[in-house]
Amino acid sequence: MAKKLAVIGAGLMGSGIAQVSAQAGWDVVLRDVTDEALARGKGGIEASYEKFVSKGKLAAADAERALARITTTTDLEAAADADIVVEAVFERIEIKREIFQALDKLVKDEAVLASNTSAIPITKIAAATSRPERVVGTHFFSPVPMMQLCELVRGYKTSDETLATARQFAESTGKTCVVVNRDVAGFVTTRLISALVVEAAKLYESGVASAEDIDTACKLGFGHAMGPLATADLTGVDILLHATDNIYTESQDEKFAPPEIMRRMVDAGDIGRKSGQGFYEH
């Protein structure tokens, strides 16, 4: 099986994907546009490995070997010899299409180009390339080292072979895969969580119940590990607003129209755990 992976974007998702892949034996090149972003990403990976070692879940020698498999660069051309490239940059179609257009000219013919998008249709991204059949969605979940799921998304022209390669890759990192056969905006998981968060935010906004009680209802009534508003705070209210906006724009389905409170929270900078305030104080 292919063993050279390029990850484009060293943020939380990109560095997490690099981490689990290196641990699974892949040689990983992690690319971002600045040395600072790469240093943050690599530092996060090191800290995560250390945590696993201290808890006895990973041998120190294995962590060292995995870390040695990761190289960092600001040069996109480092992806040229990769068997699989996973793009994990910000959720904006223009940025993703620009990256895929550049990668299309760089990588070898048999390489698989994957996007970690959670809401943008793969077909739109693939259309920026001359090889849409080699483009696929590999939607990992945050934090990548802890979350077991990978959502594989088939674009309009994704080939069976590409999907199979993506599955082999994701499963090699210890993930369980679900396949999205029709390339709808938001796929399966983002559509479900967006619909739930939008409705929960509307209930909260209109004073029907407190954030705590809405989340408790979902946890105890439905067996959810975390309520939708706590999930929004963890993911980032801004990230969920953006994803929900993408789905609404694409589907024109009113259930995905974000309530005003989410927009005002983002305007005010109350975007969840990373800002110290969201639906809850952190």
Short mmCIF file of C-alpha atoms in Angstrom, two decimals:
data_model
loop_
_atom_site.label_atom_id
_atom_site.label_comp_id
_atom_site.label_asym_id
_atom_site.label_seq_id
_atom_site.Cartn_x
_atom_site.Cartn_y
_atom_site.Cartn_z
CA MET A 1 0.00 0.00 0.00
CA ALA A 2 1.03 3.58 -0.68
CA LYS A 3 2.96 5.13 2.16
CA LYS A 4 3.80 8.75 1.21
CA LEU A 5 1.26 11.32 2.39
CA ALA A 6 1.16 15.09 1.97
CA VAL A 7 -1.10 17.12 4.26
CA ILE A 8 -1.86 20.67 3.14
CA GLY A 9 -2.66 22.87 6.15
CA ALA A 10 -1.04 22.48 9.59
CA GLY A 11 -3.99 23.65 11.69
CA LEU A 12 -5.85 21.50 14.20
CA MET A 13 -7.24 19.14 11.55
CA GLY A 14 -4.17 18.94 9.31
CA SER A 15 -1.75 18.34 12.16
CA GLY A 16 -4.13 15.73 13.63
CA ILE A 17 -4.29 13.87 10.31
CA ALA A 18 -0.48 14.04 10.03
CA GLN A 19 -0.17 12.71 13.58
CA VAL A 20 -2.35 9.61 13.19
CA SER A 21 -0.89 8.87 9.74
CA ALA A 22 2.73 9.02 10.94
CA GLN A 23 1.79 6.81 13.87
CA ALA A 24 0.35 4.32 11.35
CA GLY A 25 3.65 4.20 9.43
CA TRP A 26 3.07 6.80 6.71
CA ASP A 27 5.86 9.17 5.71
CA VAL A 28 4.20 12.56 6.03
CA VAL A 29 5.05 15.96 4.65
CA LEU A 30 3.04 18.70 6.38
CA ARG A 31 2.75 21.93 4.42
CA ASP A 32 1.53 25.38 5.43
CA VAL A 33 2.19 28.89 4.20
CA THR A 34 4.25 30.13 7.19
CA ASP A 35 6.95 28.67 9.41
CA GLU A 36 4.97 29.87 12.44
CA ALA A 37 1.93 27.81 11.45
CA LEU A 38 4.16 24.77 10.89
CA ALA A 39 5.87 25.22 14.26
CA ARG A 40 2.45 25.43 15.99
CA GLY A 41 1.25 22.32 14.15
CA LYS A 42 4.37 20.29 14.90
CA GLY A 43 4.33 21.47 18.53
CA GLY A 44 0.74 20.30 18.88
CA ILE A 45 1.64 16.89 17.49
CA GLU A 46 4.58 16.56 19.91
CA ALA A 47 2.39 17.53 22.87
CA SER A 48 -0.29 15.04 21.83
CA TYR A 49 2.23 12.20 21.49
CA GLU A 50 3.64 13.08 24.92
CA LYS A 51 0.15 12.89 26.41
CA PHE A 52 -0.42 9.43 24.89
CA VAL A 53 3.00 8.27 26.20
CA SER A 54 2.32 9.60 29.71
CA LYS A 55 -1.00 7.74 29.79
CA GLY A 56 0.67 4.51 28.67
CA LYS A 57 -1.25 4.41 25.38
CA LEU A 58 1.85 4.80 23.21
CA ALA A 59 5.45 3.65 23.73
CA ALA A 60 7.99 6.49 23.86
CA ALA A 61 10.05 4.82 21.11
CA ASP A 62 6.98 4.56 18.85
CA ALA A 63 6.19 8.24 19.44
CA GLU A 64 9.77 9.18 18.50
CA ARG A 65 9.63 7.06 15.35
CA ALA A 66 6.28 8.59 14.35
CA LEU A 67 7.56 12.13 14.90
CA ALA A 68 10.63 11.36 12.77
CA ARG A 69 8.30 10.44 9.88
CA ILE A 70 6.87 13.99 9.75
CA THR A 71 8.65 16.71 7.80
CA THR A 72 7.35 20.27 7.46
CA THR A 73 7.60 22.69 4.56
CA THR A 74 6.14 25.89 3.10
CA ASP A 75 6.70 24.54 -0.42
CA LEU A 76 3.65 23.02 -2.11
CA GLU A 77 5.96 21.19 -4.53
CA ALA A 78 6.91 18.85 -1.66
CA ALA A 79 3.59 17.09 -2.43
CA ALA A 80 4.83 16.11 -5.92
CA ASP A 81 5.79 12.53 -5.03
CA ALA A 82 2.92 11.85 -2.59
CA ASP A 83 0.63 8.87 -3.12
CA ILE A 84 -2.18 10.65 -1.30
CA VAL A 85 -2.62 14.38 -0.65
CA VAL A 86 -5.09 15.52 2.01
CA GLU A 87 -6.08 19.18 1.93
CA ALA A 88 -7.12 20.56 5.33
CA VAL A 89 -7.29 24.34 4.90
CA PHE A 90 -10.04 26.82 5.78
CA GLU A 91 -13.56 26.04 4.55
CA ARG A 92 -13.64 28.40 1.59
CA ILE A 93 -14.30 27.01 -1.85
CA GLU A 94 -12.03 29.59 -3.58
CA ILE A 95 -9.02 28.63 -1.44
CA LYS A 96 -9.61 24.90 -1.89
CA ARG A 97 -10.07 25.16 -5.66
CA GLU A 98 -6.86 27.19 -5.94
CA ILE A 99 -4.92 24.52 -4.01
CA PHE A 100 -6.39 21.64 -6.03
CA GLN A 101 -5.64 23.45 -9.27
CA ALA A 102 -1.99 23.80 -8.21
CA LEU A 103 -1.78 20.20 -6.95
CA ASP A 104 -3.26 18.92 -10.21
CA LYS A 105 -0.22 20.26 -12.06
CA LEU A 106 2.25 18.91 -9.48
CA VAL A 107 1.32 15.41 -8.35
CA LYS A 108 1.77 12.13 -10.20
CA ASP A 109 -1.07 10.76 -12.33
CA GLU A 110 -2.02 7.97 -9.93
CA ALA A 111 -2.07 10.18 -6.81
CA VAL A 112 -5.33 10.56 -4.90
CA LEU A 113 -6.35 14.12 -4.03
CA ALA A 114 -8.52 14.28 -0.90
CA SER A 115 -10.26 17.13 0.88
CA ASN A 116 -11.02 17.20 4.59
CA THR A 117 -13.97 19.54 3.99
CA SER A 118 -17.00 19.07 6.24
CA ALA A 119 -19.58 20.84 4.07
CA ILE A 120 -18.35 21.87 0.60
CA PRO A 121 -19.40 19.54 -2.25
CA ILE A 122 -16.42 17.48 -3.47
CA THR A 123 -17.60 17.85 -7.08
CA LYS A 124 -17.05 21.63 -6.90
CA ILE A 125 -13.51 21.13 -5.62
CA ALA A 126 -12.75 18.34 -8.11
CA ALA A 127 -13.88 20.50 -11.03
CA ALA A 128 -10.78 22.66 -10.52
CA THR A 129 -8.63 19.69 -11.63
CA SER A 130 -8.17 17.69 -14.82
CA ARG A 131 -8.69 14.46 -12.83
CA PRO A 132 -12.02 14.68 -10.98
CA GLU A 133 -12.14 10.86 -10.82
CA ARG A 134 -9.05 10.98 -8.51
CA VAL A 135 -10.63 13.46 -6.06
CA VAL A 136 -12.47 12.31 -2.93
CA GLY A 137 -13.63 13.63 0.43
CA THR A 138 -11.93 12.33 3.59
CA HIS A 139 -13.75 14.13 6.39
CA PHE A 140 -11.93 13.40 9.66
CA PHE A 141 -13.32 14.56 13.01
CA SER A 142 -11.79 16.76 15.69
CA PRO A 143 -9.71 15.97 17.67
CA VAL A 144 -8.42 13.55 15.01
CA PRO A 145 -6.31 11.37 17.37
CA MET A 146 -9.39 10.70 19.56
CA MET A 147 -12.30 10.53 17.12
CA GLN A 148 -12.91 7.19 15.41
CA LEU A 149 -14.91 8.33 12.38
CA CYS A 150 -13.90 9.25 8.84
CA GLU A 151 -16.63 10.23 6.38
CA LEU A 152 -15.64 9.28 2.83
CA VAL A 153 -17.38 11.38 0.21
CA ARG A 154 -17.79 10.37 -3.40
CA GLY A 155 -17.86 13.33 -5.79
CA TYR A 156 -19.92 13.15 -8.99
CA LYS A 157 -16.94 11.65 -10.86
CA THR A 158 -14.97 9.92 -8.07
CA SER A 159 -13.89 6.45 -9.22
CA ASP A 160 -14.37 3.22 -7.25
CA GLU A 161 -10.58 2.82 -7.17
CA THR A 162 -10.10 6.29 -5.63
CA LEU A 163 -12.75 5.59 -3.00
CA ALA A 164 -11.10 2.24 -2.18
CA THR A 165 -7.67 3.91 -1.82
CA ALA A 166 -9.14 6.58 0.47
CA ARG A 167 -10.78 3.88 2.59
CA GLN A 168 -7.51 1.93 2.87
CA PHE A 169 -5.73 5.10 3.95
CA ALA A 170 -8.33 6.11 6.56
CA GLU A 171 -8.63 2.57 7.93
CA SER A 172 -4.83 2.31 8.17
CA THR A 173 -4.95 5.21 10.66
CA GLY A 174 -7.47 3.28 12.79
CA LYS A 175 -10.62 5.03 11.62
CA THR A 176 -14.03 3.53 10.87
CA CYS A 177 -15.41 4.81 7.57
CA VAL A 178 -18.90 5.70 6.42
CA VAL A 179 -19.47 6.36 2.72
CA VAL A 180 -21.49 9.28 1.37
CA ASN A 181 -22.62 8.12 -2.07
CA ARG A 182 -24.25 11.36 -3.19
CA ASP A 183 -22.30 14.57 -2.94
CA VAL A 184 -24.81 16.76 -1.07
CA ALA A 185 -23.53 19.84 0.77
CA GLY A 186 -22.76 18.93 4.39
CA PHE A 187 -22.72 15.20 3.58
CA VAL A 188 -24.29 13.13 6.40
CA THR A 189 -22.66 14.28 9.63
CA THR A 190 -22.49 18.06 9.08
CA ARG A 191 -26.11 18.09 7.90
CA LEU A 192 -27.22 16.26 11.03
CA ILE A 193 -25.24 18.37 13.52
CA SER A 194 -26.12 21.63 11.69
CA ALA A 195 -29.84 20.88 11.80
CA LEU A 196 -29.57 20.01 15.50
CA VAL A 197 -27.46 23.07 16.41
CA VAL A 198 -29.71 25.44 14.43
CA GLU A 199 -32.84 24.14 16.20
CA ALA A 200 -31.12 24.14 19.62
CA ALA A 201 -29.91 27.73 19.08
CA LYS A 202 -33.44 28.79 18.07
CA LEU A 203 -34.89 27.21 21.22
CA TYR A 204 -32.23 28.98 23.32
CA GLU A 205 -32.67 32.31 21.47
CA SER A 206 -36.44 32.33 22.00
CA GLY A 207 -36.13 31.52 25.72
CA VAL A 208 -37.78 28.09 25.51
CA ALA A 209 -35.02 26.53 27.65
CA SER A 210 -31.50 27.24 28.93
CA ALA A 211 -28.43 26.02 27.04
CA GLU A 212 -27.73 23.58 29.88
CA ASP A 213 -31.23 22.10 29.79
CA ILE A 214 -31.27 21.77 25.99
CA ASP A 215 -27.94 19.92 26.11
CA THR A 216 -29.03 17.75 29.04
CA ALA A 217 -32.17 16.77 27.11
CA CYS A 218 -30.04 15.56 24.19
CA LYS A 219 -27.55 13.75 26.41
CA LEU A 220 -30.05 11.94 28.62
CA GLY A 221 -32.95 11.70 26.19
CA PHE A 222 -31.00 10.63 23.10
CA GLY A 223 -27.79 9.21 24.57
CA HIS A 224 -25.59 11.87 22.96
CA ALA A 225 -22.13 12.16 24.51
CA MET A 226 -22.37 15.97 24.26
CA GLY A 227 -25.27 18.34 23.68
CA PRO A 228 -25.51 20.43 20.46
CA LEU A 229 -24.71 23.80 22.08
CA ALA A 230 -21.68 22.38 23.92
CA THR A 231 -20.64 20.84 20.58
CA ALA A 232 -20.97 24.27 18.92
CA ASP A 233 -18.70 25.76 21.61
CA LEU A 234 -16.16 22.98 21.17
CA THR A 235 -16.14 23.11 17.36
CA GLY A 236 -16.39 26.91 17.24
CA VAL A 237 -19.66 28.77 16.69
CA ASP A 238 -17.95 30.51 13.74
CA ILE A 239 -17.01 27.19 12.12
CA LEU A 240 -20.53 25.79 12.52
CA LEU A 241 -22.10 29.03 11.28
CA HIS A 242 -19.92 28.88 8.19
CA ALA A 243 -20.71 25.20 7.55
CA THR A 244 -24.44 25.76 8.05
CA ASP A 245 -24.35 28.79 5.74
CA ASN A 246 -22.66 26.63 3.08
CA ILE A 247 -25.39 23.99 3.34
CA TYR A 248 -28.18 26.58 3.31
CA THR A 249 -26.71 28.36 0.27
CA GLU A 250 -26.47 25.07 -1.59
CA SER A 251 -29.79 23.49 -0.52
CA GLN A 252 -32.05 26.52 0.16
CA ASP A 253 -33.55 24.33 2.89
CA GLU A 254 -34.89 26.60 5.67
CA LYS A 255 -33.93 24.16 8.43
CA PHE A 256 -30.29 25.08 7.76
CA ALA A 257 -30.84 28.86 7.94
CA PRO A 258 -28.74 29.92 10.97
CA PRO A 259 -30.60 31.93 13.65
CA GLU A 260 -29.59 35.53 14.26
CA ILE A 261 -28.06 34.70 17.65
CA MET A 262 -25.31 32.63 16.00
CA ARG A 263 -24.40 35.53 13.68
CA ARG A 264 -24.36 38.03 16.57
CA MET A 265 -22.20 35.70 18.71
CA VAL A 266 -19.68 35.47 15.87
CA ASP A 267 -19.82 39.27 15.33
CA ALA A 268 -19.09 39.74 19.04
CA GLY A 269 -16.28 37.18 19.07
CA ASP A 270 -18.16 34.80 21.40
CA ILE A 271 -17.23 31.74 19.37
CA GLY A 272 -16.87 29.10 22.09
CA ARG A 273 -14.02 27.50 23.95
CA LYS A 274 -11.27 29.15 21.92
CA SER A 275 -12.53 32.64 22.88
CA GLY A 276 -13.60 31.76 26.46
CA GLN A 277 -17.27 32.49 25.78
CA GLY A 278 -19.92 30.90 23.58
CA PHE A 279 -23.25 29.43 24.63
CA TYR A 280 -21.30 28.74 27.86
CA GLU A 281 -18.51 30.51 29.70
CA HIS A 282 -15.20 28.59 29.49
#
